Every structure is written in structure tokens, then in C-alpha cells.
Amino acid sequence: MNTEALIESLTQNVPPVRRNAVGWRLAVGLIGGGMVTIIVIALMLGLRSDLDLAMRGFNFWMKWTYTISLGTIAIWATARLARPDGARPPSLWLVVLPLAALAGFGAVELARTPSADWLAMWLGHSWRICSLMVLLLSAPIFIGFLWSFRRLAPTRLRAAGGTAGLAAGAWAATLYCLHCPEVSAIFVLTWYTLGIVLAAGVGALLGPRVLRW
């Protein structure tokens, strides 16, 4: 059998892939992993006792806008890298925008706060555990993405693992806001971002091992 005949035989009776199949697959992985993360937060950490009041304030939505923006950009990049063409994710540079916006809020906070209080505002009450908690809570979501990748075909495995880790970290940070009482922009910019970056780094390290197909 020549090459053309072989290709023709392989392409016969191939069912069409529905539109947005990659996005739906990643969404299912995100929702499944996110539900596990929420359960862990509720049972082991506890939700904020003042969550209803906090959700009416600016600072809570500032945190959510930041983490959700990062998570959305990372999901977009991951969906791009999940395809076998191995193209570079054109959207990843957009992470600069939420970072710059939050840095702007942080600068305003510092300008309005006496310099003697800057350290307390930066460290908050949970800086020692915040980044680690974001990293640990990202694990179920990253595992959900691994399930999603079982029917996808990434070729740039380290990059795909990195963006999946970035997405897992960002969405874990989003859910962690349901527990974390910290409100300072400079705290979120430092310690939340560190946890998200660590998740992205772990994803990049694991990508070549766990995303092979």
C-alpha cells in the first residue's frame, strides 16, 4: 500500500470533532477539579465567616478580578497548546495586564498608608502559608486538566504543562479567596502570585512526563 492509499484508509469513517471540543474538555476538567478544591477548602480550611459581607466590598472583587483574569488567559493558552499543531499561545502575554492593574492598586495603597505600616500590609496575617496553600489547592484542578488532556494532542508538552499549571494555580487562588481574609492588593500581588507561579513551574516540570500520548 502506498502512502496516499494509507492516508485515505486512515481518514475513512472518521467522525467529525465537534466545534469547541477542546474548550469543553478543559472546562469539564476545571469544574471537576474545582469542585474537589472547594470541598477541601470548606472541610479543612473553612469559608470566611464574613463572606457575605466581604463579597459586597471592593477588595474581594479586586482579588477575584485578578485571579479570574489570570485563569481565563491561562485556559485560553492551554486550549491553544492542547492542539497538535504546537503553535505558540498568542494570548499569554496578556497576563501583564492584570499584573499591571493590581500593581497600580498596590501603589495607591502604599501612597495612602503610612510607611510604618507597609510591612504589616505586605505580610498580612498569612504570608507564610498563602503561597503554599494556593499551590496545594491547585493540585485537584491540575489533575482535572490531566484528565482533559487524555483525549487531546499537545506537542509542546512543557509549555502545555506550564499553562495548565498556571490555570490551575489561578483558579485555585480564586477559590482560596473564599477562605482568605487578606484584603491588601500588595499582599495578593506578592503571595497569591507566588503560589500561582509555583503551580505553573510544577506544571512545566511535569508536562513532559504526564502529557505524553
Coordinates of N, CA and C in Angstrom, one line a residue:
M1 N 0.8 -1.2 0.0 CA 0.0 0.0 0.0 C 0.9 1.2 0.0
N2 N 0.6 2.1 -1.0 CA 1.4 3.4 -1.0 C 0.9 4.4 0.1
T3 N 1.7 5.5 0.2 CA 1.4 6.4 1.2 C 0.0 7.1 1.1
E4 N -0.3 7.4 -0.1 CA -1.6 8.1 -0.3 C -2.8 7.1 0.0
A5 N -2.6 5.9 -0.4 CA -3.7 4.9 0.0 C -3.8 4.7 1.5
L6 N -2.6 4.7 2.1 CA -2.6 4.5 3.6 C -3.4 5.7 4.3
I7 N -3.0 6.9 3.8 CA -3.7 8.1 4.4 C -5.2 8.1 4.2
E8 N -5.6 7.7 3.0 CA -7.0 7.6 2.6 C -7.7 6.6 3.5
S9 N -7.1 5.4 3.7 CA -7.7 4.4 4.5 C -7.9 4.8 6.0
L10 N -6.9 5.6 6.5 CA -6.9 6.1 7.8 C -8.0 7.2 8.1
T11 N -8.3 7.9 7.0 CA -9.2 9.0 7.2 C -10.7 8.6 6.8
Q12 N -10.9 7.4 6.4 CA -12.3 7.0 6.2 C -13.0 6.7 7.5
N13 N -14.3 7.1 7.4 CA -15.2 6.9 8.6 C -14.7 7.5 9.9
V14 N -14.0 8.6 9.8 CA -13.6 9.3 11.0 C -14.7 10.3 11.4
P15 N -15.2 10.1 12.6 CA -16.3 11.0 13.0 C -15.8 12.5 13.2
P16 N -16.6 13.4 12.8 CA -16.2 14.8 12.9 C -16.0 15.2 14.4
V17 N -15.1 16.1 14.7 CA -14.9 16.6 16.0 C -15.8 17.8 16.2
R18 N -16.6 17.8 17.2 CA -17.5 19.0 17.4 C -16.7 20.3 17.7
R19 N -17.3 21.3 17.3 CA -16.7 22.6 17.5 C -16.5 22.9 19.0
N20 N -15.4 23.6 19.3 CA -15.1 23.9 20.7 C -14.9 22.7 21.6
A21 N -14.5 21.5 21.0 CA -14.3 20.3 21.8 C -13.2 20.5 22.8
V22 N -12.1 21.1 22.4 CA -11.0 21.3 23.3 C -11.4 22.2 24.5
G23 N -12.1 23.3 24.3 CA -12.6 24.1 25.3 C -13.5 23.4 26.3
W24 N -14.5 22.7 25.8 CA -15.4 21.9 26.6 C -14.7 20.9 27.4
R25 N -13.7 20.2 26.8 CA -12.9 19.2 27.6 C -12.2 19.8 28.7
L26 N -11.5 21.0 28.5 CA -10.8 21.6 29.6 C -11.8 22.2 30.6
A27 N -12.9 22.7 30.2 CA -13.9 23.2 31.1 C -14.4 22.1 32.1
V28 N -14.6 20.9 31.6 CA -15.0 19.8 32.4 C -14.0 19.4 33.5
G29 N -12.7 19.4 33.0 CA -11.6 19.2 33.9 C -11.5 20.2 35.0
L30 N -11.7 21.5 34.6 CA -11.6 22.6 35.5 C -12.7 22.5 36.6
I31 N -13.9 22.2 36.1 CA -15.1 22.2 37.0 C -14.9 21.0 38.0
G32 N -14.5 19.8 37.4 CA -14.3 18.7 38.3 C -13.3 18.9 39.4
G33 N -12.1 19.4 38.9 CA -11.1 19.7 39.9 C -11.4 20.8 40.8
G34 N -12.1 21.8 40.3 CA -12.5 22.9 41.2 C -13.5 22.5 42.3
M35 N -14.4 21.6 42.0 CA -15.3 21.1 43.0 C -14.6 20.4 44.1
V36 N -13.5 19.6 43.8 CA -12.7 19.0 44.8 C -12.0 20.0 45.7
T37 N -11.5 21.1 45.0 CA -10.8 22.1 45.7 C -11.7 22.8 46.7
I38 N -13.0 23.1 46.2 CA -13.9 23.8 47.1 C -14.3 22.9 48.3
I39 N -14.4 21.6 48.1 CA -14.7 20.7 49.2 C -13.6 20.7 50.2
V40 N -12.3 20.7 49.7 CA -11.2 20.7 50.6 C -11.1 22.0 51.4
I41 N -11.4 23.2 50.8 CA -11.4 24.4 51.5 C -12.5 24.4 52.5
A42 N -13.7 24.0 52.2 CA -14.8 24.0 53.1 C -14.6 23.1 54.3
L43 N -14.1 21.9 54.1 CA -13.9 20.9 55.2 C -12.6 21.1 56.0
M44 N -11.6 21.6 55.4 CA -10.3 21.6 56.1 C -9.9 23.1 56.5
L45 N -10.3 24.1 55.7 CA -9.9 25.4 56.0 C -11.1 26.2 56.5
G46 N -12.2 26.0 55.9 CA -13.4 26.8 56.3 C -13.6 28.0 55.5
L47 N -14.8 28.3 55.2 CA -15.1 29.5 54.5 C -15.1 30.7 55.4
R48 N -14.9 31.9 54.9 CA -14.9 33.1 55.7 C -16.2 33.3 56.4
S49 N -16.1 33.6 57.7 CA -17.4 33.8 58.4 C -18.1 35.0 58.0
D50 N -17.4 36.0 57.4 CA -18.0 37.2 56.9 C -18.0 37.3 55.4
L51 N -18.1 36.1 54.8 CA -18.1 36.0 53.3 C -19.1 36.9 52.6
D52 N -20.3 36.8 53.1 CA -21.4 37.6 52.5 C -21.1 39.1 52.6
L53 N -20.6 39.5 53.7 CA -20.2 40.9 53.8 C -19.0 41.3 52.9
A54 N -18.0 40.4 52.9 CA -16.8 40.6 52.1 C -17.2 40.7 50.6
M55 N -18.1 40.0 50.2 CA -18.4 40.0 48.7 C -19.2 41.3 48.3
R56 N -19.5 42.1 49.3 CA -20.1 43.4 48.9 C -19.0 44.5 48.9
G57 N -17.8 44.1 49.2 CA -16.7 45.1 49.2 C -15.8 45.1 48.0
F58 N -15.1 46.2 47.8 CA -14.2 46.3 46.6 C -13.1 45.3 46.6
N59 N -12.4 45.1 47.8 CA -11.2 44.3 47.9 C -11.4 42.9 47.5
F60 N -12.6 42.3 47.8 CA -12.8 40.9 47.5 C -12.9 40.8 45.9
W61 N -13.6 41.7 45.3 CA -13.7 41.7 43.8 C -12.5 42.1 43.1
M62 N -11.6 42.9 43.8 CA -10.3 43.2 43.2 C -9.5 41.9 43.1
K63 N -9.5 41.1 44.2 CA -8.8 39.8 44.2 C -9.4 38.9 43.1
W64 N -10.7 38.8 43.1 CA -11.3 37.8 42.1 C -11.1 38.3 40.7
T65 N -11.1 39.6 40.4 CA -10.9 40.1 39.1 C -9.4 39.7 38.7
Y66 N -8.5 39.8 39.6 CA -7.1 39.5 39.3 C -6.9 38.0 39.0
T67 N -7.4 37.2 39.9 CA -7.2 35.7 39.7 C -8.0 35.1 38.6
I68 N -9.2 35.6 38.4 CA -10.0 35.1 37.3 C -9.5 35.5 36.0
S69 N -8.9 36.7 35.9 CA -8.3 37.2 34.7 C -7.1 36.3 34.3
L70 N -6.3 36.0 35.3 CA -5.1 35.1 35.0 C -5.6 33.8 34.6
G71 N -6.6 33.2 35.3 CA -7.1 31.9 35.0 C -7.7 31.8 33.6
T72 N -8.4 32.9 33.2 CA -9.0 32.9 31.8 C -8.0 32.9 30.8
I73 N -7.0 33.8 30.9 CA -5.9 33.8 30.0 C -5.1 32.5 29.9
A74 N -4.9 31.9 31.0 CA -4.1 30.6 31.0 C -4.9 29.5 30.4
I75 N -6.2 29.5 30.6 CA -7.1 28.5 30.0 C -7.0 28.7 28.4
W76 N -7.1 29.9 28.0 CA -7.1 30.2 26.6 C -5.7 29.7 26.0
A77 N -4.6 30.0 26.7 CA -3.3 29.5 26.2 C -3.2 28.0 26.2
T78 N -3.8 27.4 27.3 CA -3.8 25.9 27.4 C -4.5 25.2 26.2
A79 N -5.7 25.8 25.9 CA -6.5 25.3 24.8 C -5.8 25.4 23.5
R80 N -5.0 26.4 23.3 CA -4.2 26.5 22.1 C -3.1 25.5 22.0
L81 N -2.4 25.3 23.2 CA -1.3 24.3 23.2 C -1.8 22.8 23.2
A82 N -3.1 22.6 23.5 CA -3.6 21.3 23.5 C -3.8 20.7 22.2
R83 N -3.7 21.5 21.1 CA -3.8 21.0 19.8 C -2.5 20.5 19.2
P84 N -2.5 19.6 18.3 CA -1.3 19.0 17.8 C -0.4 19.9 16.9
D85 N -0.9 21.1 16.6 CA -0.1 22.0 15.7 C 1.1 22.6 16.5
G86 N 1.0 22.6 17.9 CA 2.1 23.0 18.7 C 2.3 24.5 18.6
A87 N 1.4 25.3 18.1 CA 1.5 26.7 17.9 C 1.8 27.4 19.2
R88 N 2.4 28.5 19.2 CA 2.7 29.3 20.4 C 1.4 30.0 20.8
P89 N 1.1 30.0 22.1 CA -0.1 30.6 22.6 C -0.1 32.1 22.4
P90 N -0.9 32.7 21.5 CA -0.8 34.2 21.3 C -1.3 35.0 22.4
S91 N -2.0 34.4 23.4 CA -2.6 35.2 24.4 C -1.9 35.3 25.7
L92 N -0.8 34.6 25.9 CA -0.1 34.5 27.2 C 0.4 35.8 27.7
W93 N 0.9 36.7 26.8 CA 1.4 38.0 27.2 C 0.4 38.8 27.9
L94 N -0.9 38.5 27.7 CA -2.0 39.3 28.3 C -1.9 39.2 29.9
V95 N -1.2 38.3 30.4 CA -1.1 38.2 31.9 C -0.5 39.5 32.5
V96 N 0.2 40.3 31.6 CA 0.8 41.5 32.1 C -0.2 42.5 32.5
L97 N -1.4 42.5 31.8 CA -2.5 43.4 32.1 C -3.0 43.3 33.5
P98 N -3.5 42.2 34.0 CA -3.9 42.1 35.4 C -2.8 42.3 36.4
L99 N -1.6 41.9 36.1 CA -0.5 42.2 36.9 C -0.2 43.7 37.1
A100 N -0.3 44.4 36.0 CA 0.0 45.8 36.0 C -1.2 46.6 36.7
A101 N -2.4 46.1 36.5 CA -3.6 46.7 37.2 C -3.5 46.5 38.7
L102 N -3.1 45.3 39.1 CA -3.1 45.1 40.6 C -1.9 45.9 41.1
A103 N -0.8 45.9 40.4 CA 0.4 46.7 40.9 C 0.0 48.2 41.1
G104 N -0.9 48.7 40.2 CA -1.3 50.0 40.3 C -2.2 50.2 41.5
F105 N -3.1 49.3 41.8 CA -3.8 49.4 43.1 C -2.9 49.3 44.3
G106 N -1.9 48.5 44.2 CA -0.9 48.4 45.3 C -0.2 49.7 45.5
A107 N 0.2 50.3 44.4 CA 0.9 51.6 44.6 C 0.0 52.7 45.2
V108 N -1.3 52.7 44.9 CA -2.2 53.6 45.5 C -2.3 53.3 47.0
E109 N -2.4 52.0 47.4 CA -2.5 51.6 48.8 C -1.3 52.1 49.5
L110 N -0.1 51.9 49.0 CA 1.1 52.3 49.6 C 1.2 53.9 49.8
A111 N 0.7 54.6 48.8 CA 0.7 56.0 48.9 C -0.3 56.5 50.0
R112 N -1.3 55.8 50.2 CA -2.3 56.2 51.2 C -2.0 55.7 52.6
T113 N -1.0 54.8 52.7 CA -0.7 54.2 54.0 C 0.6 54.7 54.6
P114 N 0.7 55.0 55.9 CA 1.9 55.4 56.5 C 3.0 54.4 56.3
S115 N 4.2 54.8 56.0 CA 5.3 53.9 55.7 C 5.6 52.9 56.8
A116 N 5.3 53.3 58.0 CA 5.5 52.4 59.2 C 4.6 51.2 59.1
D117 N 3.5 51.2 58.3 CA 2.5 50.1 58.2 C 2.7 49.3 56.9
W118 N 3.7 49.7 56.1 CA 3.8 49.0 54.8 C 4.1 47.5 55.0
L119 N 5.0 47.2 55.9 CA 5.4 45.8 56.1 C 4.3 44.9 56.6
A120 N 3.5 45.4 57.5 CA 2.3 44.7 58.0 C 1.3 44.5 56.9
M121 N 1.1 45.5 56.1 CA 0.2 45.4 54.9 C 0.7 44.4 53.9
W122 N 2.0 44.3 53.7 CA 2.6 43.4 52.7 C 2.5 42.0 53.2
L123 N 2.8 41.7 54.5 CA 2.9 40.4 55.0 C 1.5 39.9 55.4
G124 N 0.6 40.8 55.8 CA -0.7 40.4 56.3 C -0.6 39.4 57.5
H125 N -1.5 38.5 57.6 CA -1.5 37.5 58.7 C -1.2 36.1 58.3
S126 N -1.0 35.9 57.0 CA -0.9 34.5 56.5 C 0.1 34.4 55.4
W127 N 1.1 35.3 55.3 CA 2.1 35.2 54.2 C 2.9 33.9 54.2
R128 N 3.1 33.4 55.4 CA 3.9 32.1 55.5 C 3.2 31.0 54.8
I129 N 1.9 30.9 54.7 CA 1.2 29.8 54.2 C 0.4 30.0 52.9
C130 N 0.2 31.3 52.6 CA -0.6 31.7 51.5 C -0.2 31.0 50.2
S131 N 1.1 31.2 49.8 CA 1.5 30.7 48.5 C 1.5 29.2 48.5
L132 N 1.9 28.6 49.6 CA 1.8 27.1 49.7 C 0.4 26.6 49.6
M133 N -0.6 27.3 50.2 CA -2.0 26.9 50.1 C -2.5 26.9 48.7
V134 N -2.1 28.0 48.0 CA -2.5 28.1 46.6 C -2.0 27.0 45.7
L135 N -0.7 26.7 46.0 CA 0.0 25.6 45.2 C -0.7 24.3 45.5
L136 N -1.0 24.0 46.8 CA -1.6 22.7 47.2 C -3.0 22.6 46.6
L137 N -3.8 23.7 46.7 CA -5.2 23.7 46.3 C -5.3 23.6 44.7
S138 N -4.2 23.9 44.1 CA -4.2 23.8 42.6 C -4.1 22.3 42.1
A139 N -3.6 21.4 43.0 CA -3.4 20.1 42.6 C -4.7 19.4 42.0
P140 N -5.8 19.4 42.7 CA -7.0 18.8 42.1 C -7.4 19.4 40.8
I141 N -7.2 20.7 40.6 CA -7.6 21.3 39.3 C -6.6 20.8 38.2
F142 N -5.3 20.7 38.6 CA -4.3 20.3 37.6 C -4.6 18.8 37.2
I143 N -5.0 18.0 38.2 CA -5.3 16.6 37.9 C -6.5 16.6 37.0
G144 N -7.5 17.5 37.2 CA -8.6 17.6 36.2 C -8.2 17.9 34.8
F145 N -7.2 18.8 34.7 CA -6.7 19.1 33.4 C -5.9 17.9 32.8
L146 N -5.3 17.1 33.6 CA -4.6 15.9 33.1 C -5.7 15.0 32.5
W147 N -6.8 14.9 33.2 CA -7.9 14.0 32.6 C -8.3 14.6 31.2
S148 N -8.4 15.9 31.2 CA -8.8 16.6 29.9 C -7.8 16.3 28.8
F149 N -6.6 16.3 29.1 CA -5.5 16.0 28.1 C -5.5 14.6 27.6
R150 N -6.2 13.7 28.2 CA -6.2 12.3 27.8 C -6.7 12.1 26.4
R151 N -7.6 13.0 26.0 CA -8.2 13.0 24.6 C -7.7 14.2 23.7
L152 N -6.7 14.8 24.2 CA -6.1 15.9 23.4 C -4.8 15.5 22.9
A153 N -4.1 16.4 22.1 CA -2.9 16.0 21.5 C -1.9 17.1 21.5
P154 N -1.4 17.5 22.7 CA -0.3 18.5 22.8 C 1.0 18.0 22.2
T155 N 1.7 18.9 21.6 CA 3.1 18.5 21.1 C 4.2 19.3 21.9
R156 N 3.9 20.4 22.4 CA 4.8 21.2 23.3 C 4.5 20.9 24.7
L157 N 5.0 19.8 25.2 CA 4.5 19.3 26.5 C 4.9 20.2 27.7
R158 N 6.0 20.7 27.7 CA 6.5 21.5 28.8 C 5.6 22.8 28.8
A159 N 5.4 23.4 27.7 CA 4.6 24.7 27.6 C 3.2 24.4 28.0
A160 N 2.6 23.3 27.5 CA 1.2 22.9 27.8 C 1.1 22.7 29.3
G161 N 2.1 22.0 29.9 CA 2.0 21.7 31.3 C 2.2 23.0 32.1
G162 N 3.0 23.9 31.6 CA 3.1 25.2 32.3 C 1.9 26.0 32.3
T163 N 1.2 26.1 31.2 CA 0.0 26.9 31.1 C -1.1 26.2 31.9
A164 N -1.2 24.9 31.9 CA -2.2 24.2 32.7 C -1.9 24.4 34.2
G165 N -0.7 24.4 34.6 CA -0.3 24.7 36.0 C -0.7 26.2 36.3
L166 N -0.4 27.1 35.4 CA -0.8 28.5 35.6 C -2.3 28.6 35.8
A167 N -3.1 27.9 34.9 CA -4.5 28.0 35.0 C -5.0 27.4 36.4
A168 N -4.4 26.2 36.7 CA -4.8 25.6 38.0 C -4.5 26.4 39.2
G169 N -3.3 27.1 39.1 CA -3.0 28.0 40.2 C -3.9 29.2 40.4
A170 N -4.2 29.8 39.2 CA -5.0 31.0 39.2 C -6.5 30.6 39.7
W171 N -7.0 29.5 39.2 CA -8.4 29.2 39.7 C -8.4 28.7 41.1
A172 N -7.3 28.0 41.6 CA -7.2 27.7 43.0 C -7.1 28.9 43.8
A173 N -6.4 29.9 43.4 CA -6.3 31.2 44.1 C -7.7 31.9 44.2
T174 N -8.5 31.7 43.1 CA -9.8 32.3 43.1 C -10.7 31.6 44.1
L175 N -10.6 30.3 44.3 CA -11.4 29.6 45.3 C -10.8 29.9 46.7
Y176 N -9.5 30.0 46.8 CA -8.9 30.3 48.1 C -9.4 31.6 48.7
C177 N -9.9 32.5 47.8 CA -10.4 33.8 48.3 C -11.7 33.6 49.2
L178 N -12.3 32.4 49.0 CA -13.5 32.1 49.8 C -13.1 31.9 51.3
H179 N -11.8 31.6 51.5 CA -11.3 31.4 52.9 C -10.4 32.6 53.4
C180 N -9.6 33.1 52.5 CA -8.6 34.0 52.9 C -9.1 35.4 53.2
P181 N -8.8 36.0 54.4 CA -9.4 37.3 54.8 C -8.5 38.4 54.3
E182 N -7.3 38.2 53.7 CA -6.4 39.3 53.4 C -7.1 40.2 52.3
V183 N -6.8 41.5 52.4 CA -7.5 42.4 51.5 C -6.5 43.3 50.8
S184 N -5.3 43.3 51.1 CA -4.3 44.2 50.6 C -3.9 43.8 49.1
A185 N -3.9 44.8 48.2 CA -3.5 44.5 46.9 C -2.0 44.0 46.8
I186 N -1.2 44.7 47.6 CA 0.2 44.3 47.6 C 0.4 42.9 48.1
F187 N -0.4 42.5 49.1 CA -0.4 41.1 49.6 C -0.7 40.1 48.5
V188 N -1.8 40.4 47.8 CA -2.3 39.5 46.7 C -1.3 39.5 45.6
L189 N -0.7 40.6 45.2 CA 0.2 40.7 44.1 C 1.5 39.8 44.4
T190 N 1.9 39.8 45.7 CA 3.1 39.1 46.1 C 2.8 37.6 46.3
W191 N 2.0 37.3 47.3 CA 1.9 35.9 47.8 C 0.9 35.1 47.0
Y192 N -0.2 35.6 46.5 CA -1.0 34.9 45.6 C -0.3 34.6 44.3
T193 N 0.4 35.6 43.8 CA 1.1 35.4 42.5 C 2.2 34.4 42.6
L194 N 2.9 34.4 43.8 CA 4.0 33.4 44.0 C 3.4 32.0 44.0
G195 N 2.3 31.8 44.6 CA 1.6 30.5 44.6 C 1.2 30.1 43.2
I196 N 0.7 31.0 42.4 CA 0.3 30.7 41.0 C 1.5 30.4 40.2
V197 N 2.6 31.2 40.4 CA 3.9 30.9 39.6 C 4.4 29.5 40.0
L198 N 4.4 29.2 41.2 CA 4.9 27.9 41.7 C 4.1 26.8 41.0
A199 N 2.7 26.9 40.9 CA 1.9 25.9 40.2 C 2.3 25.8 38.8
A200 N 2.5 27.0 38.1 CA 2.9 27.0 36.7 C 4.3 26.2 36.6
G201 N 5.2 26.5 37.5 CA 6.5 25.8 37.4 C 6.4 24.3 37.6
V202 N 5.6 23.9 38.5 CA 5.4 22.4 38.7 C 4.8 21.8 37.5
G203 N 3.8 22.5 36.9 CA 3.2 22.0 35.7 C 4.2 21.9 34.5
A204 N 5.1 22.9 34.4 CA 6.1 22.8 33.3 C 7.0 21.7 33.6
L205 N 7.4 21.4 34.8 CA 8.3 20.3 35.1 C 7.6 18.9 34.8
L206 N 6.3 18.8 35.2 CA 5.6 17.6 35.0 C 5.1 17.3 33.6
G207 N 5.0 18.4 32.8 CA 4.4 18.3 31.5 C 5.0 17.2 30.6
P208 N 6.3 17.2 30.4 CA 6.9 16.2 29.5 C 6.6 14.8 30.0
R209 N 6.4 14.6 31.3 CA 6.2 13.2 31.9 C 4.7 12.8 31.8
V210 N 3.8 13.7 32.1 CA 2.4 13.3 32.3 C 1.5 13.7 31.1
L211 N 2.0 14.4 30.1 CA 1.2 14.8 29.0 C 1.5 14.0 27.7
R212 N 2.4 13.0 27.8 CA 2.8 12.2 26.6 C 1.6 11.4 26.1
W213 N 1.5 11.2 24.8 CA 0.4 10.5 24.2 C 1.0 9.7 23.1

